[in-house]
PDB file of N, CA and C in Angstrom:
ATOM      1  N   UNK A   1      -8.318 -26.834  23.799  1.00 50.00           N
ATOM      2  CA  UNK A   1      -8.486 -25.819  22.803  1.00 50.00           C
ATOM      3  C   UNK A   1      -7.425 -24.642  22.891  1.00 50.00           C
ATOM      4  N   UNK A   2      -6.716 -24.539  24.060  1.00 55.00           N
ATOM      5  CA  UNK A   2      -5.661 -23.495  24.147  1.00 55.00           C
ATOM      6  C   UNK A   2      -4.430 -23.757  23.293  1.00 55.00           C
ATOM      7  N   UNK A   3      -4.354 -25.041  22.768  1.00 54.00           N
ATOM      8  CA  UNK A   3      -3.326 -25.386  21.897  1.00 54.00           C
ATOM      9  C   UNK A   3      -3.585 -24.700  20.549  1.00 54.00           C
ATOM     10  N   UNK A   4      -4.900 -24.824  20.104  1.00 55.00           N
ATOM     11  CA  UNK A   4      -5.225 -24.185  18.880  1.00 55.00           C
ATOM     12  C   UNK A   4      -5.205 -22.662  18.900  1.00 55.00           C
ATOM     13  N   UNK A   5      -5.607 -22.112  20.028  1.00 56.00           N
ATOM     14  CA  UNK A   5      -5.489 -20.700  20.095  1.00 56.00           C
ATOM     15  C   UNK A   5      -4.072 -20.265  20.050  1.00 56.00           C
ATOM     16  N   UNK A   6      -3.207 -21.019  20.754  1.00 55.00           N
ATOM     17  CA  UNK A   6      -1.647 -20.595  20.734  1.00 55.00           C
ATOM     18  C   UNK A   6      -1.128 -20.750  19.395  1.00 55.00           C
ATOM     19  N   UNK A   7      -1.577 -21.820  18.653  1.00 52.00           N
ATOM     20  CA  UNK A   7      -1.007 -21.907  17.181  1.00 52.00           C
ATOM     21  C   UNK A   7      -1.504 -20.771  16.376  1.00 52.00           C
ATOM     22  N   UNK A   8      -2.795 -20.364  16.429  1.00 54.00           N
ATOM     23  CA  UNK A   8      -3.304 -19.427  15.663  1.00 54.00           C
ATOM     24  C   UNK A   8      -2.668 -18.016  16.075  1.00 54.00           C
ATOM     25  N   UNK A   9      -2.361 -17.808  17.207  1.00 56.00           N
ATOM     26  CA  UNK A   9      -1.715 -16.565  17.758  1.00 56.00           C
ATOM     27  C   UNK A   9      -0.363 -16.539  17.113  1.00 56.00           C
ATOM     28  N   UNK A  10       0.424 -17.627  17.124  1.00 57.00           N
ATOM     29  CA  UNK A  10       1.742 -17.763  16.609  1.00 57.00           C
ATOM     30  C   UNK A  10       1.866 -17.310  15.090  1.00 57.00           C
ATOM     31  N   UNK A  11       0.819 -18.043  14.486  1.00 56.00           N
ATOM     32  CA  UNK A  11       0.749 -17.741  12.954  1.00 56.00           C
ATOM     33  C   UNK A  11       0.479 -16.302  12.706  1.00 56.00           C
ATOM     34  N   UNK A  12      -0.501 -15.694  13.396  1.00 55.00           N
ATOM     35  CA  UNK A  12      -0.723 -14.326  13.056  1.00 55.00           C
ATOM     36  C   UNK A  12       0.398 -13.421  13.393  1.00 55.00           C
ATOM     37  N   UNK A  13       1.046 -13.723  14.513  1.00 57.00           N
ATOM     38  CA  UNK A  13       2.329 -12.909  14.958  1.00 57.00           C
ATOM     39  C   UNK A  13       3.403 -12.966  13.830  1.00 57.00           C
ATOM     40  N   UNK A  14       3.593 -14.150  13.239  1.00 62.00           N
ATOM     41  CA  UNK A  14       4.624 -14.358  12.254  1.00 62.00           C
ATOM     42  C   UNK A  14       4.225 -13.656  11.045  1.00 62.00           C
ATOM     43  N   UNK A  15       2.941 -13.772  10.641  1.00 62.00           N
ATOM     44  CA  UNK A  15       2.440 -13.050   9.554  1.00 62.00           C
ATOM     45  C   UNK A  15       2.653 -11.517   9.557  1.00 62.00           C
ATOM     46  N   UNK A  16       2.384 -10.977  10.721  1.00 64.00           N
ATOM     47  CA  UNK A  16       2.672  -9.519  10.996  1.00 64.00           C
ATOM     48  C   UNK A  16       4.026  -9.140  10.918  1.00 64.00           C
ATOM     49  N   UNK A  17       4.884  -9.946  11.356  1.00 76.00           N
ATOM     50  CA  UNK A  17       6.299  -9.659  11.381  1.00 76.00           C
ATOM     51  C   UNK A  17       6.873  -9.728   9.912  1.00 76.00           C
ATOM     52  N   UNK A  18       6.329 -10.615   9.062  1.00 74.00           N
ATOM     53  CA  UNK A  18       6.727 -10.709   7.598  1.00 74.00           C
ATOM     54  C   UNK A  18       6.228  -9.501   6.870  1.00 74.00           C
ATOM     55  N   UNK A  19       5.024  -8.990   7.266  1.00 83.00           N
ATOM     56  CA  UNK A  19       4.571  -7.758   6.713  1.00 83.00           C
ATOM     57  C   UNK A  19       5.471  -6.607   6.927  1.00 83.00           C
ATOM     58  N   UNK A  20       5.817  -6.564   8.185  1.00 89.00           N
ATOM     59  CA  UNK A  20       6.802  -5.411   8.525  1.00 89.00           C
ATOM     60  C   UNK A  20       8.180  -5.470   7.856  1.00 89.00           C
ATOM     61  N   UNK A  21       8.604  -6.720   7.671  1.00 91.00           N
ATOM     62  CA  UNK A  21       9.801  -6.845   6.848  1.00 91.00           C
ATOM     63  C   UNK A  21       9.713  -6.384   5.409  1.00 91.00           C
ATOM     64  N   UNK A  22       8.617  -6.823   4.811  1.00 92.00           N
ATOM     65  CA  UNK A  22       8.236  -6.463   3.462  1.00 92.00           C
ATOM     66  C   UNK A  22       8.016  -4.835   3.320  1.00 92.00           C
ATOM     67  N   UNK A  23       7.402  -4.234   4.312  1.00 94.00           N
ATOM     68  CA  UNK A  23       7.222  -2.926   4.225  1.00 94.00           C
ATOM     69  C   UNK A  23       8.554  -2.019   4.358  1.00 94.00           C
ATOM     70  N   UNK A  24       9.350  -2.678   5.233  1.00 94.00           N
ATOM     71  CA  UNK A  24      10.747  -1.982   5.373  1.00 94.00           C
ATOM     72  C   UNK A  24      11.590  -2.248   4.116  1.00 94.00           C
ATOM     73  N   UNK A  25      11.476  -3.282   3.565  1.00 95.00           N
ATOM     74  CA  UNK A  25      12.311  -3.465   2.285  1.00 95.00           C
ATOM     75  C   UNK A  25      11.833  -2.487   1.257  1.00 95.00           C
ATOM     76  N   UNK A  26      10.576  -2.462   1.041  1.00 95.00           N
ATOM     77  CA  UNK A  26       9.915  -1.529   0.049  1.00 95.00           C
ATOM     78  C   UNK A  26      10.266   0.038   0.371  1.00 95.00           C
ATOM     79  N   UNK A  27      10.388   0.365   1.706  1.00 94.00           N
ATOM     80  CA  UNK A  27      10.758   1.780   2.012  1.00 94.00           C
ATOM     81  C   UNK A  27      12.314   1.970   1.654  1.00 94.00           C
ATOM     82  N   UNK A  28      13.017   0.948   1.954  1.00 94.00           N
ATOM     83  CA  UNK A  28      14.461   1.203   1.650  1.00 94.00           C
ATOM     84  C   UNK A  28      14.622   1.242   0.146  1.00 94.00           C
ATOM     85  N   UNK A  29      13.978   0.460  -0.698  1.00 93.00           N
ATOM     86  CA  UNK A  29      14.102   0.487  -2.187  1.00 93.00           C
ATOM     87  C   UNK A  29      13.592   1.907  -2.668  1.00 93.00           C
ATOM     88  N   UNK A  30      12.375   2.434  -2.170  1.00 91.00           N
ATOM     89  CA  UNK A  30      11.984   3.682  -2.650  1.00 91.00           C
ATOM     90  C   UNK A  30      12.984   4.837  -2.211  1.00 91.00           C
ATOM     91  N   UNK A  31      13.532   4.709  -1.101  1.00 85.00           N
ATOM     92  CA  UNK A  31      14.427   5.556  -0.715  1.00 85.00           C
ATOM     93  C   UNK A  31      15.733   5.649  -1.636  1.00 85.00           C
ATOM     94  N   UNK A  32      16.332   4.481  -1.908  1.00 85.00           N
ATOM     95  CA  UNK A  32      17.332   4.362  -2.806  1.00 85.00           C
ATOM     96  C   UNK A  32      17.064   4.931  -4.307  1.00 85.00           C
ATOM     97  N   UNK A  33      15.830   4.632  -4.551  1.00 85.00           N
ATOM     98  CA  UNK A  33      15.361   5.127  -5.972  1.00 85.00           C
ATOM     99  C   UNK A  33      15.368   6.721  -5.947  1.00 85.00           C
ATOM    100  N   UNK A  34      14.914   7.255  -4.818  1.00 80.00           N
ATOM    101  CA  UNK A  34      14.719   8.713  -4.836  1.00 80.00           C
ATOM    102  C   UNK A  34      16.137   9.322  -4.836  1.00 80.00           C
ATOM    103  N   UNK A  35      17.077   8.781  -3.976  1.00 76.00           N
ATOM    104  CA  UNK A  35      18.373   9.241  -3.869  1.00 76.00           C
ATOM    105  C   UNK A  35      19.194   9.038  -5.119  1.00 76.00           C
ATOM    106  N   UNK A  36      19.124   7.771  -5.705  1.00 78.00           N
ATOM    107  CA  UNK A  36      19.903   7.436  -6.701  1.00 78.00           C
ATOM    108  C   UNK A  36      19.406   8.008  -8.144  1.00 78.00           C
ATOM    109  N   UNK A  37      18.246   8.005  -8.376  1.00 80.00           N
ATOM    110  CA  UNK A  37      17.656   8.375  -9.637  1.00 80.00           C
ATOM    111  C   UNK A  37      17.332   9.984  -9.630  1.00 80.00           C
ATOM    112  N   UNK A  38      16.581  10.268  -8.649  1.00 75.00           N
ATOM    113  CA  UNK A  38      16.167  11.775  -8.711  1.00 75.00           C
ATOM    114  C   UNK A  38      17.231  12.630  -8.276  1.00 75.00           C
ATOM    115  N   UNK A  39      18.008  12.333  -7.360  1.00 71.00           N
ATOM    116  CA  UNK A  39      19.001  13.187  -6.819  1.00 71.00           C
ATOM    117  C   UNK A  39      20.275  13.367  -7.763  1.00 71.00           C
ATOM    118  N   UNK A  40      20.464  12.407  -8.481  1.00 77.00           N
ATOM    119  CA  UNK A  40      21.660  12.388  -9.399  1.00 77.00           C
ATOM    120  C   UNK A  40      21.220  12.395 -10.887  1.00 77.00           C
ATOM    121  N   UNK A  41      20.001  12.714 -11.148  1.00 76.00           N
ATOM    122  CA  UNK A  41      19.487  12.651 -12.419  1.00 76.00           C
ATOM    123  C   UNK A  41      20.131  13.689 -13.419  1.00 76.00           C
ATOM    124  N   UNK A  42      20.298  13.302 -14.687  1.00 82.00           N
ATOM    125  CA  UNK A  42      20.945  14.166 -15.684  1.00 82.00           C
ATOM    126  C   UNK A  42      19.769  14.932 -16.396  1.00 82.00           C
ATOM    127  N   UNK A  43      18.518  14.513 -16.096  1.00 84.00           N
ATOM    128  CA  UNK A  43      17.471  15.264 -16.632  1.00 84.00           C
ATOM    129  C   UNK A  43      17.234  16.554 -15.839  1.00 84.00           C
ATOM    130  N   UNK A  44      17.282  17.640 -16.402  1.00 84.00           N
ATOM    131  CA  UNK A  44      17.402  18.939 -15.713  1.00 84.00           C
ATOM    132  C   UNK A  44      16.261  19.258 -14.790  1.00 84.00           C
ATOM    133  N   UNK A  45      15.043  18.971 -15.363  1.00 85.00           N
ATOM    134  CA  UNK A  45      13.759  19.202 -14.699  1.00 85.00           C
ATOM    135  C   UNK A  45      13.739  18.419 -13.436  1.00 85.00           C
ATOM    136  N   UNK A  46      14.147  17.240 -13.457  1.00 81.00           N
ATOM    137  CA  UNK A  46      13.951  16.249 -12.481  1.00 81.00           C
ATOM    138  C   UNK A  46      14.945  16.548 -11.332  1.00 81.00           C
ATOM    139  N   UNK A  47      16.263  16.975 -11.813  1.00 78.00           N
ATOM    140  CA  UNK A  47      17.262  17.233 -10.868  1.00 78.00           C
ATOM    141  C   UNK A  47      16.823  18.616 -10.094  1.00 78.00           C
ATOM    142  N   UNK A  48      16.371  19.488 -10.721  1.00 82.00           N
ATOM    143  CA  UNK A  48      16.032  20.856 -10.199  1.00 82.00           C
ATOM    144  C   UNK A  48      14.888  20.689  -9.262  1.00 82.00           C
ATOM    145  N   UNK A  49      13.862  19.804  -9.554  1.00 81.00           N
ATOM    146  CA  UNK A  49      12.799  19.645  -8.609  1.00 81.00           C
ATOM    147  C   UNK A  49      13.351  18.951  -7.352  1.00 81.00           C
ATOM    148  N   UNK A  50      14.294  17.923  -7.446  1.00 76.00           N
ATOM    149  CA  UNK A  50      14.804  17.439  -6.148  1.00 76.00           C
ATOM    150  C   UNK A  50      15.612  18.499  -5.404  1.00 76.00           C
ATOM    151  N   UNK A  51      16.318  19.229  -6.136  1.00 78.00           N
ATOM    152  CA  UNK A  51      17.270  20.296  -5.567  1.00 78.00           C
ATOM    153  C   UNK A  51      16.424  21.439  -4.917  1.00 78.00           C
ATOM    154  N   UNK A  52      15.356  21.785  -5.291  1.00 82.00           N
ATOM    155  CA  UNK A  52      14.398  22.802  -4.855  1.00 82.00           C
ATOM    156  C   UNK A  52      13.592  22.239  -3.542  1.00 82.00           C
ATOM    157  N   UNK A  53      13.377  20.986  -3.652  1.00 79.00           N
ATOM    158  CA  UNK A  53      12.571  20.197  -2.518  1.00 79.00           C
ATOM    159  C   UNK A  53      13.734  20.134  -1.358  1.00 79.00           C
ATOM    160  N   UNK A  54      14.910  19.825  -1.653  1.00 78.00           N
ATOM    161  CA  UNK A  54      15.957  19.707  -0.615  1.00 78.00           C
ATOM    162  C   UNK A  54      16.104  21.098   0.144  1.00 78.00           C
ATOM    163  N   UNK A  55      16.201  22.181  -0.606  1.00 82.00           N
ATOM    164  CA  UNK A  55      16.302  23.556  -0.046  1.00 82.00           C
ATOM    165  C   UNK A  55      15.037  23.943   0.803  1.00 82.00           C
ATOM    166  N   UNK A  56      13.813  23.509   0.196  1.00 84.00           N
ATOM    167  CA  UNK A  56      12.706  23.889   0.882  1.00 84.00           C
ATOM    168  C   UNK A  56      12.568  23.121   2.180  1.00 84.00           C
ATOM    169  N   UNK A  57      13.069  21.938   2.332  1.00 80.00           N
ATOM    170  CA  UNK A  57      13.051  21.208   3.715  1.00 80.00           C
ATOM    171  C   UNK A  57      14.203  21.492   4.510  1.00 80.00           C
ATOM    172  N   UNK A  58      15.071  22.583   4.092  1.00 82.00           N
ATOM    173  CA  UNK A  58      16.158  23.034   4.970  1.00 82.00           C
ATOM    174  C   UNK A  58      17.213  21.956   4.964  1.00 82.00           C
ATOM    175  N   UNK A  59      17.425  21.206   3.904  1.00 75.00           N
ATOM    176  CA  UNK A  59      18.367  20.074   3.944  1.00 75.00           C
ATOM    177  C   UNK A  59      19.564  20.683   3.004  1.00 75.00           C
ATOM    178  N   UNK A  60      20.727  20.847   3.525  1.00 73.00           N
ATOM    179  CA  UNK A  60      21.739  21.353   2.697  1.00 73.00           C
ATOM    180  C   UNK A  60      22.236  20.298   1.657  1.00 73.00           C
ATOM    181  N   UNK A  61      22.589  20.834   0.415  1.00 68.00           N
ATOM    182  CA  UNK A  61      23.001  19.882  -0.548  1.00 68.00           C
ATOM    183  C   UNK A  61      24.275  20.326  -1.310  1.00 68.00           C
ATOM    184  N   UNK A  62      24.811  21.483  -0.837  1.00 64.00           N
ATOM    185  CA  UNK A  62      25.998  22.107  -1.493  1.00 64.00           C
ATOM    186  C   UNK A  62      27.158  21.934  -0.623  1.00 64.00           C
TER     187      UNK A  62
END
């Protein structure tokens, strides 16, 4: 019975690791979207909102 328990533990661990990789990839995509689209947007309202947020968080942007 220990072989079945080891196999199920291994499967659960690999599933958790795959979930972590997917979450990391989604976080990177979201970050690139925010920096690439919002930060360099030509839409004045979107750009000003990002600019004000950077200043509110004490992040220099000039």
